[in-house]
Amino acid sequence: MTKTIYDELIEREDLVLPGNTSCPGCGSILALRYVLKALGKDTIIVIPASCSSVYQAIFPYSSIKVHIFNTAFASAAAVASGLKHALVAKGYDDVNVLVWGGDGGLIDIGFATVSGAAERNEDIIVAVYDNEAYMNTGIQRSGSTPPGAITTTTYAGKSEEKKPMPYLMLLHGVPYVATASSGYPLDLYQKVKKARNIHGFRFLHIFAPCPPGWRFDDSKTVTVAKLAVETGYWILWEAEQTDHGLNFSISGPSRPYIDPARRKPLEDYLMLQGRFRNISPEKINLIKKYIDNQWEFIKRFLE
Amino acid sequence: MITESKGTVKVITGNAAAAWGARLSRPDVIAAYPITPQTTIVETLARWVDTGELKAHMIRVESEHSAMAAVMGASAAGARTYTATSSQGLLYMAEMISWAAGARTPIVMSVVDRALGPPWNIWSEHTDALMLRDSGWILFWAANNQEVLDSVIQAYKIAEHKEVILPAMVMHDGFILSHTTMPVEIPKQELVDEFLPPYDPPHYVMNPKVSPPITFGNIALPADYVKFRLSIEKAMKNAKKIIKKVAAEFKEFFGRWHGDLVSYYNTEGVDTIVIALGNVAEQVEATIDSSKELKKRAGVVKVRAFRPFPKEEIANIARKVSNIVVIDRDISFGWGGILAGEVRATLHEFRVDTPVYSKIMGIGGDEILPEHIEKSLNEILR
């Protein structure tokens, strides 16, 4: 029998070891497993202050079998830039340098750093696992928190919209931008595999449900991640700059939902999560508007 | 007598001297962001990289915070690195400055001292770098353009020494040195190469091709954290010894002596010692030099290394005199002169009871003229 991509995904060495200090059902470390399966051992991860500074394990242990450089909150993409230049200067051209951080570290406080590295087209991969709030400090709102979500700094639910980060990165014109999700490991694995072989700045925005932060049962991480896609809230797509221009495509799992009629009701997704327990109809409409805006924006690239 | 030339004399600014110091040290990676009065350093290095005169990777970052982050990452991978900044830029990178010391990355950085705002002021003051006093960096003050160049080269040799492995800052005064030309001997590249071989980290580096997987900087519980911090203190103590060794070696190689932790001027047979940082000390020396009366009474200890602090040197000389005068081009609000505070603490630690007079001058580029120094000294010596 010929081997399928599923066999490859399963057989690739797991560089995230059991016994790490993540929460049960953590969407972030689940995604990191597949990211590292795709990148392999010749990888350095730069980690800003985030949940992953904690779940990699406490000194003198590590649960991740590649080089890790932990750094201060806003600095990760700049540290990665320096690392990559040093490796190239020393004659080591084929080492993957990966920034692995949350929405706080990469979408908010470190945004200028990510944007600067993108504008310089640094030869690094920046991957944000978006759990839609500052989870490591105990669930405070971030720019990436959706409207209506209760956090410890938005008791009545956030009033503002979610920052459209992957689209901002797309407009930087970098060689590769993709969205992915902890609920779709194969899609994620294939995207990282592709990104690995592209030179220049690559951005991955990974949707990573957080059971304690979003208030859902820790057995439901994948269910929640899938519902985010099936309701059209989180859209899986990739955009690659080629010699013939931008090659933009909606990824397989999201394709059916171009048609709004095929999307599941948004409420199915919201009601599974305690963070939306008091959400007002107005704020549900804000999320719906965000969904519509995303699809409208994407359709322009498909024309 | 014909001696073999060790370099070429050029009339250059302090910033050009800093750039030359960096260039001759052959950094692999430079990352810097412009700020007055440092800007001409980053401009000069960028030009040399573009013309190929300097074979280095130049990362034109979007902020000082990222400049320090980038050179720290590069240094962790085993590269020799250089950056430069001033004032607000220095404080903006402060978080990463502290991280770089903890990461034991022997970065060398030029700091062109400038006052902090508001109000906006681009002129010299030492308060900027002194705010990083406790960051774990070796802190040098250079007194003239030749010393700027020579100190950058020395700083690499000290910072990268296997018993030290700490980053180092080399300060020089904004405009007074940064934009003022002086004759400077630019040493021959071959001589510098011999004096300063490529950086060879004595530990694993962030490179999967040469080191097994290492994790740097993950959470350490208090008992382990203390060990890491103690190792920095130990390295700082080692640095005292290495600074002296490197200064002596430098003299042998290049024939120049700027002092080690300190330098002494006219300290024999006088009853008063003036202590100051870098260029301020040199201005005091010039003032004393031009006055017969002052020359009989006063000498100068120029502090080159503020961290590690030359406690023994200062205590020893203070024992021999009746007055210590400290001139600070800085102020710690609610305390006073920062160097004066360090000197007083040192004398207390060594049980020396020589009185210490503190003078604060030259804030925000306010001129320190010979008559100001003379007036201050005469008030004390009367």
XYZ file of C-alpha atoms in Angstrom:
685
model
C 0.000 0.000 0.000
C 1.374 3.441 -0.853
C 1.959 5.817 1.972
C -0.400 8.730 2.340
C 0.265 12.172 3.742
C -1.471 10.944 6.914
C 1.162 8.223 7.309
C 3.887 10.804 6.838
C 2.298 13.081 9.429
C 2.138 10.250 11.945
C 5.585 8.865 11.212
C 7.531 12.151 11.344
C 9.471 12.477 14.583
C 7.554 14.110 17.397
C 9.754 16.911 18.752
C 7.224 17.886 21.432
C 7.568 15.364 24.221
C 4.915 14.146 26.629
C 5.169 15.444 30.187
C 5.159 19.115 29.205
C 3.516 21.664 31.440
C 0.662 22.758 29.174
C -2.966 22.766 30.316
C -5.117 19.772 29.325
C -6.562 20.337 25.871
C -4.125 23.146 25.011
C -4.632 24.169 21.394
C -1.245 25.843 21.217
C 1.021 22.901 22.011
C -1.141 20.699 19.794
C -0.338 23.019 16.907
C 3.347 23.214 17.831
C 3.591 19.399 17.528
C 2.604 19.554 13.875
C 4.663 22.668 13.161
C 7.798 20.940 14.466
C 6.982 17.680 12.668
C 7.073 19.716 9.471
C 10.200 21.754 10.308
C 12.340 18.980 11.770
C 15.368 19.080 14.037
C 17.353 21.831 12.333
C 15.138 24.469 13.884
C 15.571 27.200 16.463
C 12.439 28.490 18.177
C 12.352 32.017 19.539
C 9.669 32.347 22.199
C 8.480 35.657 23.657
C 6.690 35.846 27.012
C 3.670 33.602 26.467
C 2.050 30.334 27.508
C 4.804 28.570 25.573
C 7.437 30.109 27.869
C 5.735 28.034 30.545
C 4.638 24.836 28.807
C 8.100 24.072 27.403
C 8.927 22.975 31.016
C 10.862 24.453 33.910
C 14.672 24.610 34.155
C 16.639 22.314 33.970
C 14.109 20.402 31.861
C 12.731 20.921 28.390
C 9.887 19.087 26.712
C 10.840 20.305 23.243
C 13.667 18.646 21.353
C 15.013 21.630 19.395
C 16.940 24.799 20.298
C 14.825 27.366 22.136
C 15.720 30.991 22.838
C 13.311 32.592 25.293
C 13.116 36.353 25.053
C 11.248 39.395 26.319
C 7.698 40.098 25.146
C 8.047 42.505 22.222
C 11.366 41.303 20.843
C 10.897 37.852 19.281
C 10.906 38.691 15.565
C 13.999 40.893 16.031
C 15.845 38.190 17.984
C 14.961 35.733 15.200
C 16.244 38.212 12.590
C 19.581 38.450 14.399
C 19.842 34.676 14.828
C 19.206 34.077 11.141
C 21.753 36.686 10.027
C 24.347 35.204 12.381
C 23.757 31.679 11.058
C 24.064 32.859 7.451
C 27.166 34.934 8.318
C 28.703 31.794 9.816
C 27.848 29.748 6.728
C 24.827 27.832 8.047
C 22.133 28.709 5.534
C 19.722 25.860 6.128
C 18.486 26.311 9.681
C 14.808 27.154 10.235
C 14.297 30.065 12.600
C 10.761 30.041 13.970
C 9.098 32.651 16.151
C 6.411 30.977 18.261
C 4.264 33.351 20.265
C 0.748 34.249 21.239
C -1.528 37.047 20.115
C -0.223 39.270 22.934
C 3.427 38.912 21.961
C 3.006 39.085 18.193
C -0.249 40.887 17.422
C -0.177 43.514 20.189
C 3.027 44.418 22.040
C 5.354 42.896 19.425
C 3.417 44.074 16.367
C 5.975 46.707 15.348
C 8.732 44.112 15.643
C 6.833 41.599 13.476
C 5.955 44.320 10.963
C 9.599 45.486 10.844
C 10.906 41.965 10.242
C 8.251 41.469 7.525
C 9.126 44.745 5.821
C 12.815 43.722 5.792
C 11.725 40.325 4.442
C 13.785 38.509 7.056
C 14.256 34.827 6.262
C 12.263 33.605 9.255
C 8.900 32.015 10.013
C 6.670 33.912 12.421
C 3.850 31.757 13.761
C 1.258 33.198 16.083
C -0.971 30.812 17.989
C -4.038 32.929 18.494
C -5.931 32.036 21.657
C -7.653 35.389 21.546
C -6.517 36.860 24.877
C -3.518 37.143 27.212
C -3.838 33.640 28.595
C -0.497 33.307 30.351
C -1.260 36.214 32.690
C -4.780 34.918 33.276
C -7.189 35.742 30.444
C -6.989 39.488 29.798
C -8.341 40.964 26.565
C -6.032 41.395 23.607
C -6.390 43.104 20.253
C -7.264 39.667 18.942
C -10.119 39.025 21.395
C -13.477 38.940 19.565
C -16.397 41.189 20.555
C -18.508 39.905 23.409
C -15.833 37.675 24.895
C -15.562 37.928 28.655
C -12.007 38.291 29.923
C -10.659 39.408 33.289
C -10.309 42.938 31.893
C -13.624 42.942 29.990
C -16.176 41.727 32.529
C -19.096 42.731 30.336
C -17.519 41.284 27.200
C -15.156 43.072 24.806
C -16.736 45.951 22.887
C -14.261 46.235 20.017
C -13.636 44.119 16.960
C -10.852 41.562 16.496
C -7.672 42.960 14.928
C -7.469 41.523 11.392
C -3.862 40.341 11.772
C -3.435 37.829 8.938
C -4.787 40.393 6.467
C -2.418 43.057 7.801
C 0.436 40.639 7.176
C -0.903 39.827 3.720
C -0.725 43.542 2.878
C 2.966 43.544 3.855
C 3.496 41.638 0.598
C 5.696 38.961 2.204
C 6.449 35.685 0.368
C 3.999 33.525 2.328
C 1.036 34.134 4.620
C -1.361 31.428 5.779
C -4.005 30.849 8.380
C -4.331 27.477 10.059
C -5.992 25.855 13.041
C -5.234 23.404 15.829
C -8.328 21.536 14.643
C -6.853 20.791 11.197
C -3.435 19.197 11.716
C -3.005 17.994 8.149
C -3.715 21.435 6.696
C -1.309 22.973 9.225
C 1.407 20.392 8.538
C 1.212 20.899 4.784
C 1.363 24.676 5.127
C 4.435 24.571 7.353
C 6.078 22.090 4.989
C 5.487 24.483 2.135
C 6.617 27.506 4.182
C 9.808 25.682 5.168
C 10.981 25.679 1.552
C 10.176 29.330 0.830
C 12.894 31.952 1.284
C 12.037 35.155 3.117
C 9.414 36.164 5.633
C 6.657 33.647 6.248
C 3.676 34.288 8.508
C 1.359 31.660 9.959
C -1.699 32.605 11.955
C -2.896 29.556 13.865
C -6.267 29.500 15.588
C -5.639 27.844 18.967
C -8.616 27.277 21.295
C -7.867 27.610 25.008
C -10.142 25.542 27.313
C -9.539 27.496 30.568
C -9.564 30.872 28.817
C -12.610 30.274 26.665
C -14.428 28.256 29.314
C -15.116 24.982 27.544
C -14.434 21.374 28.463
C -10.843 20.399 27.695
C -12.030 17.464 25.575
C -13.631 19.926 23.128
C -10.571 21.753 21.731
C -10.856 20.200 18.279
C -14.665 20.510 18.246
C -14.434 24.225 19.008
C -11.665 24.719 16.427
C -13.725 22.936 13.774
C -16.872 24.908 14.596
C -14.912 28.140 14.175
C -14.192 27.067 10.607
C -17.631 25.555 9.914
C -19.396 28.747 10.990
C -17.126 30.785 8.719
C -15.631 32.674 11.691
C -12.089 31.379 11.109
C -11.151 31.027 7.458
C -8.304 28.796 6.349
C -6.398 30.270 3.423
C -2.915 30.722 2.092
C -1.235 33.340 -0.046
C 2.061 32.814 -1.808
C 3.949 35.438 -3.788
C 5.041 33.910 -7.069
C 6.761 35.257 -10.173
C 3.275 35.627 -11.663
C 1.856 37.554 -8.727
C -0.033 36.572 -5.629
C -1.328 33.023 -5.526
C -4.226 33.201 -3.079
C -6.368 30.195 -2.255
C -8.947 29.173 0.266
C -7.816 25.937 1.903
C -9.859 22.728 1.581
C -11.623 22.735 4.964
C -12.927 26.296 4.474
C -13.954 26.031 0.836
C -17.566 24.927 1.442
C -18.194 28.004 3.555
C -17.708 30.542 0.762
C -21.430 29.941 0.425
C -23.020 31.503 3.547
C -25.929 29.076 3.311
C -23.609 26.175 4.076
C -22.170 27.765 7.237
C -23.369 26.457 10.594
C -25.120 29.028 12.806
C -22.554 31.187 14.643
C -24.473 30.549 17.868
C -23.427 26.845 17.727
C -19.843 27.999 18.105
C -20.507 30.706 20.691
C -22.726 28.651 22.973
C -20.071 25.993 23.569
C -17.909 28.609 25.285
C -18.456 30.204 28.684
C -16.695 33.379 27.577
C -19.734 34.223 25.407
C -22.354 33.357 28.042
C -23.712 36.880 28.341
C -23.111 38.045 24.780
C -25.634 40.602 23.571
C -27.337 40.419 20.166
C -25.468 43.612 19.219
C -22.116 41.980 19.862
C -23.151 38.815 18.025
C -23.892 41.111 15.108
C -20.428 42.643 15.432
C -18.908 39.148 15.071
C -21.199 38.414 12.140
C -20.105 41.659 10.519
C -16.480 40.641 11.100
C -17.169 37.313 9.381
C -18.820 39.034 6.409
C -15.994 41.558 6.115
C -13.403 38.777 6.086
C -15.148 36.876 3.315
C -15.697 40.035 1.289
C -12.004 40.889 1.632
C -10.909 37.403 0.632
C -13.185 37.261 -2.405
C -11.293 40.196 -3.910
C -8.163 38.061 -3.987
C -10.031 35.220 -5.660
C -11.229 37.341 -8.580
C 64.864 56.380 15.253
C 62.443 54.804 12.820
C 59.732 52.713 14.406
C 57.438 50.440 12.491
C 54.104 52.155 11.837
C 51.225 50.568 13.730
C 48.552 52.484 11.887
C 47.511 55.604 10.022
C 46.746 58.900 11.717
C 43.533 60.546 10.550
C 41.674 63.557 11.889
C 38.255 62.115 12.709
C 35.237 62.592 14.970
C 34.468 60.477 18.027
C 31.690 58.780 16.097
C 34.035 57.946 13.238
C 36.449 56.569 15.828
C 33.688 54.364 17.253
C 32.787 53.137 13.759
C 36.459 52.414 13.049
C 36.739 50.523 16.331
C 33.777 48.388 15.308
C 35.030 47.885 11.739
C 38.494 46.804 12.816
C 36.951 44.303 15.256
C 35.258 42.535 12.306
C 31.705 42.121 13.625
C 29.573 39.467 11.884
C 26.274 41.222 12.578
C 25.420 44.873 13.236
C 21.916 46.095 14.054
C 21.324 49.735 14.846
C 18.772 52.511 14.736
C 19.648 56.181 14.249
C 19.390 58.776 17.022
C 21.190 62.095 17.445
C 24.108 62.272 18.250
C 24.832 58.595 17.498
C 23.466 58.689 13.930
C 26.758 59.101 12.073
C 27.986 55.800 13.546
C 25.130 53.799 12.014
C 25.422 55.782 8.768
C 29.157 55.147 8.495
C 28.819 51.424 9.177
C 25.912 51.092 6.733
C 28.009 52.765 4.037
C 30.999 50.490 4.671
C 28.760 47.418 4.522
C 27.285 48.624 1.219
C 30.689 49.363 -0.325
C 32.032 46.038 0.881
C 34.735 47.656 3.018
C 33.134 45.942 6.006
C 32.032 42.348 5.573
C 29.169 42.217 8.052
C 25.428 41.659 8.027
C 23.752 44.988 8.721
C 20.178 44.757 10.018
C 18.458 48.117 9.589
C 15.927 47.529 12.351
C 12.766 49.489 13.123
C 13.682 50.433 16.716
C 16.430 50.372 19.334
C 14.524 47.678 21.219
C 14.833 45.522 18.104
C 18.465 46.560 17.569
C 19.424 45.109 20.926
C 17.151 42.071 20.403
C 18.751 41.355 17.026
C 22.366 41.596 18.182
C 21.490 39.464 21.197
C 20.021 36.756 18.945
C 23.053 36.953 16.663
C 25.472 36.761 19.570
C 23.617 33.733 20.974
C 24.335 31.983 17.657
C 28.044 32.729 18.112
C 28.416 35.897 16.050
C 30.437 38.980 17.022
C 28.014 41.882 17.159
C 27.954 45.660 17.433
C 25.319 48.323 17.983
C 25.209 51.961 19.062
C 22.661 54.381 20.493
C 22.052 57.414 22.733
C 19.651 58.731 25.351
C 16.002 57.876 24.575
C 17.178 55.073 22.312
C 19.179 53.570 25.131
C 16.213 53.698 27.498
C 13.922 52.258 24.818
C 16.255 49.263 24.572
C 16.633 48.980 28.341
C 14.519 45.831 28.608
C 16.687 44.055 26.048
C 19.905 45.437 27.550
C 19.097 43.650 30.765
C 18.094 40.490 28.853
C 21.355 40.513 26.862
C 23.397 40.515 30.072
C 21.352 37.614 31.443
C 21.807 35.813 28.120
C 25.582 36.290 28.522
C 25.892 37.667 25.016
C 29.170 39.629 24.726
C 27.756 42.426 22.574
C 29.738 45.655 22.309
C 27.674 48.846 22.118
C 28.745 52.451 21.758
C 26.625 54.885 23.720
C 26.962 58.516 22.726
C 25.899 60.176 25.965
C 23.015 62.591 25.598
C 20.543 64.183 27.999
C 17.062 62.711 28.435
C 13.884 64.592 27.566
C 11.766 66.473 28.232
C 12.485 69.133 27.252
C 14.198 67.817 24.134
C 17.926 68.190 24.471
C 20.504 66.524 22.268
C 23.635 67.553 24.206
C 25.862 65.603 26.487
C 24.988 64.189 29.902
C 25.869 60.841 31.474
C 22.529 60.122 33.149
C 21.357 58.020 30.175
C 23.980 55.295 30.517
C 24.038 55.523 34.308
C 20.373 54.504 34.352
C 21.657 51.123 33.091
C 24.090 50.901 35.990
C 22.557 47.722 37.365
C 21.947 45.940 34.060
C 24.896 43.527 34.219
C 26.846 45.288 31.445
C 30.468 46.322 31.671
C 30.433 50.133 31.427
C 33.369 52.082 30.015
C 33.724 55.823 29.553
C 36.158 57.016 26.880
C 37.767 60.444 27.315
C 38.925 61.268 23.781
C 38.513 60.026 20.218
C 41.574 57.779 20.296
C 40.302 56.188 23.468
C 36.886 55.695 21.833
C 38.447 53.630 19.037
C 40.820 51.732 21.288
C 38.170 51.034 23.936
C 35.793 49.440 21.425
C 38.514 46.973 20.408
C 39.483 46.347 24.034
C 35.811 45.910 24.975
C 35.457 42.926 22.623
C 38.506 41.246 24.051
C 37.216 41.736 27.607
C 33.539 40.914 26.929
C 34.386 37.725 25.000
C 36.953 36.470 27.507
C 35.906 33.025 28.735
C 35.967 34.167 32.352
C 33.707 37.142 31.544
C 31.176 36.579 28.677
C 29.234 39.750 29.415
C 28.175 42.609 27.126
C 30.029 45.922 27.273
C 29.100 49.546 26.602
C 31.634 52.146 25.595
C 30.398 55.666 26.282
C 31.569 58.914 24.757
C 30.151 62.425 25.171
C 27.638 63.640 22.602
C 29.011 66.446 20.371
C 31.969 67.177 22.679
C 33.552 64.011 21.265
C 30.995 62.588 18.830
C 31.141 65.539 16.412
C 34.556 67.005 17.237
C 37.600 65.981 15.244
C 40.942 64.973 16.712
C 43.950 63.151 15.304
C 43.386 59.432 15.823
C 45.721 56.603 14.937
C 43.730 53.926 13.138
C 45.582 50.692 13.805
C 46.460 48.305 11.000
C 43.863 45.593 10.457
C 46.486 42.816 10.687
C 47.550 44.050 14.112
C 43.961 44.200 15.362
C 43.318 40.714 13.958
C 46.280 39.430 15.906
C 45.191 41.221 19.090
C 41.541 40.204 18.732
C 40.975 36.751 17.184
C 37.432 35.790 16.077
C 34.875 35.191 18.837
C 35.000 31.583 19.963
C 32.187 31.032 22.476
C 33.238 28.724 25.334
C 29.696 27.323 25.536
C 27.036 25.763 23.308
C 25.521 28.170 20.807
C 22.084 28.537 19.214
C 22.917 26.500 16.149
C 21.579 22.966 15.605
C 24.455 22.258 13.195
C 27.116 22.599 15.873
C 25.421 22.231 19.270
C 22.927 19.735 20.712
C 19.470 21.226 21.364
C 19.710 23.771 24.151
C 16.995 25.767 25.848
C 17.958 29.251 26.928
C 15.985 31.268 29.417
C 13.035 29.083 30.364
C 11.550 29.486 33.818
C 14.008 28.932 36.666
C 12.722 28.597 40.202
C 14.322 30.869 42.838
C 17.137 28.513 43.872
C 18.292 28.113 40.256
C 17.701 31.765 39.392
C 20.069 32.797 42.184
C 22.814 30.651 40.651
C 22.424 32.372 37.281
C 22.535 35.816 38.864
C 25.539 34.929 41.021
C 27.385 33.834 37.906
C 26.970 37.357 36.494
C 28.406 38.881 39.676
C 31.325 36.455 39.503
C 31.921 37.350 35.846
C 31.922 41.064 36.775
C 34.581 40.402 39.409
C 36.624 38.451 36.851
C 36.237 41.389 34.477
C 38.321 43.588 36.820
C 41.280 41.291 36.320
C 40.670 40.913 32.577
C 40.300 44.683 32.007
C 43.770 45.184 33.506
C 45.237 42.323 31.498
C 43.742 43.552 28.231
C 44.848 47.161 28.822
C 48.414 45.936 29.380
C 48.301 43.735 26.291
C 46.901 46.607 24.269
C 49.814 48.809 25.311
C 52.239 46.132 24.233
C 50.530 45.747 20.849
C 49.711 49.332 19.978
C 51.840 51.403 22.342
C 48.913 53.282 23.883
C 47.707 53.430 27.474
C 44.376 54.977 28.473
C 44.353 53.431 31.941
C 42.630 50.193 32.919
C 39.748 50.530 35.378
C 41.034 54.050 36.078
C 43.846 56.305 34.958
C 45.836 58.637 37.159
C 46.965 62.200 36.525
C 49.240 64.183 38.854
C 48.335 62.061 41.876
C 51.765 62.108 43.564
C 52.275 64.520 46.461
C 48.925 66.305 46.199
C 46.273 66.649 48.925
C 43.209 66.616 46.666
C 41.938 64.122 44.118
C 39.231 64.907 41.591
C 37.266 61.906 40.381
C 35.192 62.068 37.190
C 34.088 59.981 34.218
C 35.820 59.979 30.846
C 35.933 63.305 29.101
C 34.974 65.315 32.193
C 38.082 63.981 33.924
C 40.194 65.009 30.964
C 38.781 68.549 31.142
C 39.751 68.680 34.823
C 43.246 67.477 33.909
C 43.576 70.292 31.361
C 42.404 72.855 33.931
C 44.884 71.678 36.550
C 47.612 71.535 33.928
C 47.185 75.222 33.167
C 47.347 76.395 36.811
C 50.569 76.252 38.824
C 48.715 76.569 42.136
C 46.226 73.842 41.335
C 48.938 71.545 40.060
C 50.622 71.609 43.465
C 47.415 70.574 45.212
C 45.202 68.479 42.939
C 45.353 65.337 40.825
C 42.739 63.372 38.887
C 41.449 59.824 38.891
C 39.650 59.251 35.618
C 37.112 56.461 35.967
C 37.216 54.375 32.780
C 35.244 51.400 34.065
C 32.141 52.332 36.026
C 31.092 48.646 36.109
C 32.903 46.760 37.460
C 33.580 49.703 39.790
C 37.221 50.425 40.727
C 36.620 50.261 44.486
C 40.146 49.268 45.537
C 41.796 51.887 43.336
C 39.604 54.675 44.693
C 39.914 53.590 48.333
C 43.698 53.333 48.038
C 44.168 56.799 46.637
C 41.611 58.345 48.998
C 43.659 57.130 51.976
C 46.576 59.268 50.839
C 44.788 62.619 50.465
C 42.731 65.131 52.481
C 39.990 65.884 49.943
C 38.091 63.977 47.311
C 36.101 66.006 44.791
C 33.701 64.171 42.516
C 32.384 65.912 39.418
C 29.239 64.359 37.992
C 27.791 65.139 34.568
C 24.607 63.416 35.754
C 22.027 63.624 38.500
C 19.939 61.145 40.412
C 16.962 63.220 41.543
C 16.510 63.042 45.291
C 20.057 61.796 45.731
C 22.617 63.895 43.834
C 25.680 62.970 41.806
C 25.676 59.287 40.915
C 29.463 58.865 40.776
C 29.767 60.762 44.075
C 27.382 58.261 45.652
C 29.470 55.335 44.408
C 32.663 56.937 45.715
C 31.134 57.629 49.134
C 29.853 54.053 49.403
C 33.269 52.731 48.423
C 35.058 54.803 51.050
C 32.601 53.649 53.701
C 33.115 50.008 52.693
C 36.904 50.403 52.996
C 36.668 52.492 56.199
C 38.326 55.533 54.639
C 37.092 58.817 56.121
C 38.445 61.308 53.576
C 35.710 63.910 52.956
C 33.975 63.680 49.588
C 32.736 66.877 47.929
C 30.177 66.457 45.185
C 29.827 68.835 42.235
C 27.279 68.446 39.471
C 28.163 70.181 36.208
C 27.438 70.085 32.524
C 23.837 68.909 32.683
C 22.144 68.857 29.265
C 25.329 69.962 27.535
C 25.821 72.996 29.781
C 29.461 73.863 29.183
C 32.071 72.786 31.692
C 34.656 75.529 31.299
C 38.083 75.633 32.988
C 36.935 78.614 35.101
C 33.985 76.560 36.427
C 36.296 73.739 37.476
C 38.828 76.167 38.920
C 36.176 78.022 40.911
C 34.774 74.787 42.315
C 38.174 73.495 43.326
C 39.216 76.803 44.874
C 36.080 76.868 47.033
C 37.056 73.498 48.485
C 40.809 74.057 48.678
C 40.584 77.521 50.305
